[in-house]
Structures are given as structure tokens and as C-alpha cells.
Short mmCIF file of C-alpha atoms and ligand atoms in Angstrom, two decimals:
data_model
loop_
_atom_site.label_atom_id
_atom_site.label_comp_id
_atom_site.label_asym_id
_atom_site.label_seq_id
_atom_site.Cartn_x
_atom_site.Cartn_y
_atom_site.Cartn_z
CA MET A 298 107.23 114.26 83.89
CA ASN A 299 104.20 114.95 86.00
CA ILE A 300 102.12 111.81 85.72
CA LYS A 301 98.53 111.83 86.87
CA LEU A 302 96.94 108.56 87.90
CA SER A 303 93.27 107.91 87.32
CA PRO A 304 92.33 104.54 88.84
CA SER A 305 89.32 102.95 87.15
CA ILE A 306 86.65 101.80 89.55
CA LEU A 307 85.45 99.37 86.88
CA ALA A 308 87.93 96.90 88.36
CA SER A 309 86.85 97.52 91.95
CA ASP A 310 84.17 95.86 94.03
CA TYR A 311 80.96 97.63 93.04
CA GLY A 312 79.40 96.41 96.27
CA ALA A 313 81.84 98.54 98.24
CA LEU A 314 82.35 101.47 95.91
CA ARG A 315 82.78 104.16 98.52
CA ASP A 316 85.58 102.20 100.20
CA SER A 317 87.22 101.59 96.82
CA VAL A 318 87.24 105.30 96.10
CA ARG A 319 88.57 106.15 99.54
CA LEU A 320 91.37 103.62 99.13
CA VAL A 321 92.83 105.25 96.02
CA GLU A 322 92.21 108.76 97.31
CA GLU A 323 94.18 108.03 100.47
CA ALA A 324 96.90 106.35 98.44
CA GLY A 325 97.50 109.50 96.40
CA ALA A 326 95.56 109.07 93.16
CA ASP A 327 94.88 112.29 91.22
CA TYR A 328 91.65 111.45 89.43
CA LEU A 329 88.94 108.83 89.68
CA HIS A 330 88.16 107.19 86.35
CA ILE A 331 84.47 106.40 86.05
CA ASP A 332 83.58 104.14 83.12
CA VAL A 333 80.07 104.74 81.87
CA MET A 334 78.77 102.11 79.45
CA ASP A 335 75.34 102.00 77.86
CA GLY A 336 75.10 98.52 76.35
CA ARG A 337 74.95 100.07 72.87
CA PHE A 338 78.23 101.81 72.13
CA VAL A 339 79.90 98.99 74.02
CA PRO A 340 78.48 95.58 74.91
CA ASN A 341 78.29 96.24 78.64
CA ILE A 342 76.32 98.39 81.06
CA THR A 343 77.83 100.03 84.11
CA ILE A 344 76.81 103.09 86.06
CA GLY A 345 75.02 106.39 85.57
CA PRO A 346 74.69 109.81 87.17
CA PRO A 347 73.05 108.65 90.45
CA VAL A 348 76.15 106.67 91.36
CA VAL A 349 78.42 109.58 90.45
CA ARG A 350 76.33 111.81 92.68
CA ALA A 351 76.47 109.34 95.55
CA LEU A 352 80.27 109.13 95.36
CA ARG A 353 80.67 112.89 94.94
CA GLY A 354 79.50 113.41 98.50
CA SER A 355 82.43 111.55 99.96
CA SER A 356 85.37 112.25 97.64
CA LYS A 357 87.43 115.25 96.65
CA LEU A 358 89.13 113.46 93.74
CA ILE A 359 88.74 114.88 90.26
CA PHE A 360 85.96 112.80 88.70
CA ASP A 361 87.07 111.73 85.25
CA CYS A 362 83.94 110.41 83.50
CA HIS A 363 84.56 108.34 80.39
CA LEU A 364 81.28 108.13 78.51
CA MET A 365 81.19 105.03 76.34
CA ILE A 366 77.68 105.82 75.21
CA GLU A 367 75.79 106.60 72.02
CA GLU A 368 74.32 110.09 71.70
CA PRO A 369 76.35 111.50 74.58
CA ASP A 370 74.65 114.91 74.27
CA SER A 371 71.59 113.53 76.00
CA MET A 372 73.55 112.68 79.16
CA ILE A 373 76.12 115.43 79.52
CA ASP A 374 74.06 117.76 81.67
CA ALA A 375 73.15 114.93 84.02
CA PHE A 376 76.79 113.93 84.54
CA ALA A 377 77.83 117.55 84.99
CA LYS A 378 75.16 118.03 87.64
CA ALA A 379 76.06 114.78 89.35
CA GLY A 380 79.61 116.00 89.95
CA ALA A 381 81.79 115.08 87.00
CA ASP A 382 84.86 117.30 86.57
CA ILE A 383 86.10 115.95 83.25
CA ILE A 384 83.63 114.63 80.70
CA THR A 385 85.07 112.57 77.89
CA VAL A 386 82.99 111.51 74.91
CA HIS A 387 83.91 109.17 72.08
CA ALA A 388 84.62 110.72 68.70
CA GLU A 389 82.86 107.71 67.18
CA ALA A 390 79.66 108.42 69.11
CA ALA A 391 79.33 112.20 68.91
CA ARG A 392 77.79 113.27 65.61
CA HIS A 393 78.50 116.96 66.12
CA LEU A 394 81.64 116.66 68.16
CA GLN A 395 82.65 120.31 68.25
CA ARG A 396 79.22 121.33 69.52
CA THR A 397 79.32 118.63 72.18
CA LEU A 398 82.73 119.78 73.40
CA SER A 399 81.67 123.44 73.55
CA HIS A 400 78.66 122.40 75.54
CA ILE A 401 80.78 120.50 78.09
CA ARG A 402 82.98 123.55 78.54
CA SER A 403 79.98 125.87 78.82
CA LEU A 404 79.00 123.87 81.91
CA GLY A 405 82.36 124.69 83.47
CA LYS A 406 83.74 121.17 82.95
CA LYS A 407 86.85 119.94 81.21
CA ALA A 408 86.19 118.35 77.83
CA GLY A 409 87.83 115.17 76.59
CA VAL A 410 87.60 113.12 73.43
CA ALA A 411 88.29 109.40 73.35
CA LEU A 412 89.44 107.48 70.29
CA CYS A 413 88.96 103.74 69.85
CA PRO A 414 92.11 101.91 68.72
CA ALA A 415 91.19 101.94 65.00
CA THR A 416 90.22 105.64 64.91
CA ASP A 417 92.79 107.97 63.39
CA ILE A 418 94.07 110.92 65.40
CA SER A 419 92.94 113.12 62.53
CA ALA A 420 89.49 112.98 64.18
CA LEU A 421 90.94 115.50 66.64
CA ARG A 422 92.77 117.81 64.27
CA TYR A 423 90.08 120.45 64.00
CA VAL A 424 88.87 120.35 67.59
CA LEU A 425 92.22 120.80 69.29
CA ASP A 426 91.16 124.21 70.59
CA ASP A 427 88.03 122.67 72.10
CA ILE A 428 89.56 119.93 74.24
CA ASP A 429 91.43 119.68 77.51
CA MET A 430 92.24 116.00 77.18
CA ALA A 431 92.60 113.39 74.44
CA LEU A 432 92.01 109.78 75.46
CA VAL A 433 93.82 107.14 73.46
CA MET A 434 92.06 103.85 74.09
CA THR A 435 94.79 101.24 74.35
CA VAL A 436 92.22 98.41 74.25
CA ASN A 437 88.84 98.22 72.57
CA PRO A 438 86.39 99.75 75.03
CA GLY A 439 83.87 97.69 76.93
CA PHE A 440 85.71 95.65 79.51
CA GLY A 441 88.49 95.87 82.05
CA GLY A 442 91.37 93.43 82.21
CA GLN A 443 92.27 93.36 78.49
CA SER A 444 95.79 93.49 77.04
CA PHE A 445 97.43 96.68 75.82
CA ILE A 446 97.48 96.96 72.00
CA PRO A 447 101.16 97.65 71.10
CA ALA A 448 100.36 99.84 68.05
CA MET A 449 98.88 102.41 70.43
CA ARG A 450 102.34 103.47 71.53
CA GLN A 451 102.96 105.04 68.11
CA LYS A 452 99.49 106.56 68.16
CA VAL A 453 100.29 108.33 71.41
CA ALA A 454 103.56 109.59 69.95
CA ASP A 455 101.81 110.85 66.80
CA LEU A 456 99.16 112.57 68.87
CA LYS A 457 101.79 114.21 71.05
CA GLU A 458 103.38 115.63 67.93
CA MET A 459 100.04 116.89 66.63
CA ILE A 460 99.18 118.56 69.93
CA ALA A 461 102.57 120.34 69.97
CA ASP A 462 102.58 122.99 72.70
CA ARG A 463 98.82 123.15 73.29
CA PRO A 464 97.74 122.55 76.89
CA ILE A 465 96.08 119.20 76.19
CA ASP A 466 96.55 116.15 78.37
CA ILE A 467 97.05 112.76 76.75
CA GLN A 468 95.28 110.00 78.61
CA VAL A 469 95.73 106.29 77.98
CA ASP A 470 93.20 103.70 79.03
CA GLY A 471 93.28 99.93 78.90
CA GLY A 472 95.85 97.31 79.80
CA ILE A 473 98.24 99.74 81.45
CA THR A 474 100.49 98.07 84.02
CA LEU A 475 103.52 98.97 86.07
CA ASP A 476 105.59 97.15 83.45
CA ASN A 477 104.43 99.03 80.34
CA LEU A 478 103.88 102.40 82.02
CA GLY A 479 107.37 103.63 81.13
CA GLU A 480 107.01 103.08 77.38
CA ILE A 481 103.62 104.81 77.36
CA THR A 482 104.72 107.86 79.27
CA SER A 483 107.87 108.20 77.22
CA ALA A 484 105.65 108.25 74.11
CA GLY A 485 103.85 111.26 75.59
CA ALA A 486 100.94 110.12 77.78
CA ASN A 487 100.60 112.00 81.06
CA VAL A 488 97.25 110.83 82.45
CA ILE A 489 97.19 107.13 83.17
CA VAL A 490 94.08 105.05 83.67
CA ALA A 491 94.64 101.82 85.52
CA GLY A 492 91.87 99.46 86.59
CA SER A 493 93.10 95.94 87.16
CA ALA A 494 96.67 97.01 87.82
CA VAL A 495 95.46 98.98 90.84
CA TYR A 496 92.39 97.25 92.19
CA LYS A 497 93.44 93.67 91.49
CA ALA A 498 96.95 94.22 92.84
CA ASP A 499 97.91 92.40 96.03
CA ASP A 500 98.42 95.80 97.60
CA PRO A 501 96.42 98.49 95.75
CA HIS A 502 97.81 101.23 97.97
CA GLU A 503 101.35 100.29 97.00
CA ALA A 504 100.33 99.98 93.33
CA VAL A 505 99.13 103.60 93.36
CA ARG A 506 102.41 104.66 94.89
CA LEU A 507 104.42 102.79 92.26
CA PHE A 508 102.36 104.23 89.40
CA LYS A 509 102.94 107.71 90.75
CA ALA A 510 106.65 106.93 90.95
CA GLY A 511 106.71 106.02 87.25
CA GLY A 512 106.40 102.23 87.27
CA ARG A 513 108.71 99.34 87.92
CA HIS A 514 111.46 100.11 85.48
CA GLU A 515 112.27 103.71 86.18
C1 DX5 B 864 87.58 99.87 79.18
C2 DX5 B 864 87.58 101.00 80.17
C3 DX5 B 864 88.80 101.08 80.99
C4 DX5 B 864 89.05 99.92 81.90
C5 DX5 B 864 90.53 99.78 82.08
O1 DX5 B 864 86.51 100.04 78.33
O2 DX5 B 864 87.46 102.24 79.50
O3 DX5 B 864 88.81 102.29 81.74
O4 DX5 B 864 88.46 100.07 83.15
O5 DX5 B 864 90.76 98.65 82.81
P1 DX5 B 864 92.18 97.92 82.82
O6 DX5 B 864 93.16 98.89 83.40
O7 DX5 B 864 91.91 96.73 83.70
O8 DX5 B 864 92.49 97.56 81.40
ZN1 ZN B 865 87.79 104.12 80.66
#
């Protein structure tokens, strides 16, 4: 299977962001996962469009922006302009989800929807034609370094079945390591977010290589 790796800069040194991005780009990452938190949807605040714009100037990676924010409609244009390539909103935060997704696509960007662990995949059933990626949160959003929630493996498998042959990527985010990567990808995930497992590894470059090779047990 063609696995795409999207390292999350949430786990990197924010004081040296440009170097952190360059590191994973040179190591062979496919995307850059940018966690945007507003202190309302999740109890944490991270970065906004100015930082995305600053990084855009020095990276060719696909910018995968995960908006953990309330009322995402108000920020979509700003992230699109700043250089996002994929814009993912939470189903729990977008009141008129289909409209939001159409808007993202109208800006020429890929549209994603994220589901918190307790949210049923049925939230996606009637917007399958409007999305390029479905993000299964494998931890509760808000922080890096949490443990993978085992029930999410079945959720990924159920989602894979629902998606059938549509061209929709399944992304997983939270607690993914080289040790559980195999079970997640065999359930159907093909875009892997990894924060701590890349940036806190002894050798992040090697960690990227191992993720791309399918993990430790394959
Ligand atoms: C959590 C974020 C994740 C986080 C993943 O709210 O959405 O992207 O950075 O970090 P790890 O891989 O450390 O769980
Ligand atoms: Zn994320």
C-alpha cells in the first residue's frame, strides 16, 4: 500500500520551526501536518495563518492543515491564502459541513473532515462526494504525545468499508508509532500523522524512513 506520512510539527521545537520542517522534508515525508488549535474547540492554542505563510516560503511539502477550531468558516480563506493545500475541519465544529467543504474546494484546496473518537462515521455518509480525506482522530484532539485509542482500529475499518471505491484518503492522527502502524494501515488508513514518533525519536530522519517503509513489524 502507498502510505503517505504527515509529520506533525506540534511535537517539534517551535523555536526552530523552519529547521524542523526541512528535516522531515529531506527525510522523505509526503505532507506536513499543521495542528491549528483555538483554545475553544480544544483546550490549547497553537498557530495561525501567519506561521503557515512563513513556512510556505521555504517548503514544497503538501501543507496538511488540521483545524481544531470552532466556526472554521471564518478562517478557511486565511489558511488557503497562507498556503494550505489540504484543509481539514472537524465535523463537530462545522454547523453547515457540506457548505464548508464546498467552499474549501472552491478555493482549489483539498477538503478533509476530522472526527473525534466518539463521533460516528455516519457524520460523513452524506458528504462523501465532498471530501478528499477523512481524518479519524485516534486520540482526543488537543495535545500531542497521547496514547492511541484501540477502538479506533475498528472505526477505520468501518470507514474504509463505507468509502468503498471512492477516491478518499483515510488519515489517522494521534498516538501512531512504528509499533502500531501496521495494524492501522491494515485496517485501511493510508495517510499517517506522527508527531512524537518522528520528532521525539532519537533519529527523526530514520523514523521517517521507517514509517515510509511500513513500520517495525513489516
Ligand atoms: C492532536 C493533534 C495531533 C498530534 C499528534 O490534537 O491533532 O496531530 O500532533 O501527535 P502524536 O503523534 O504525538 O500523538
Ligand atoms: Zn492533527
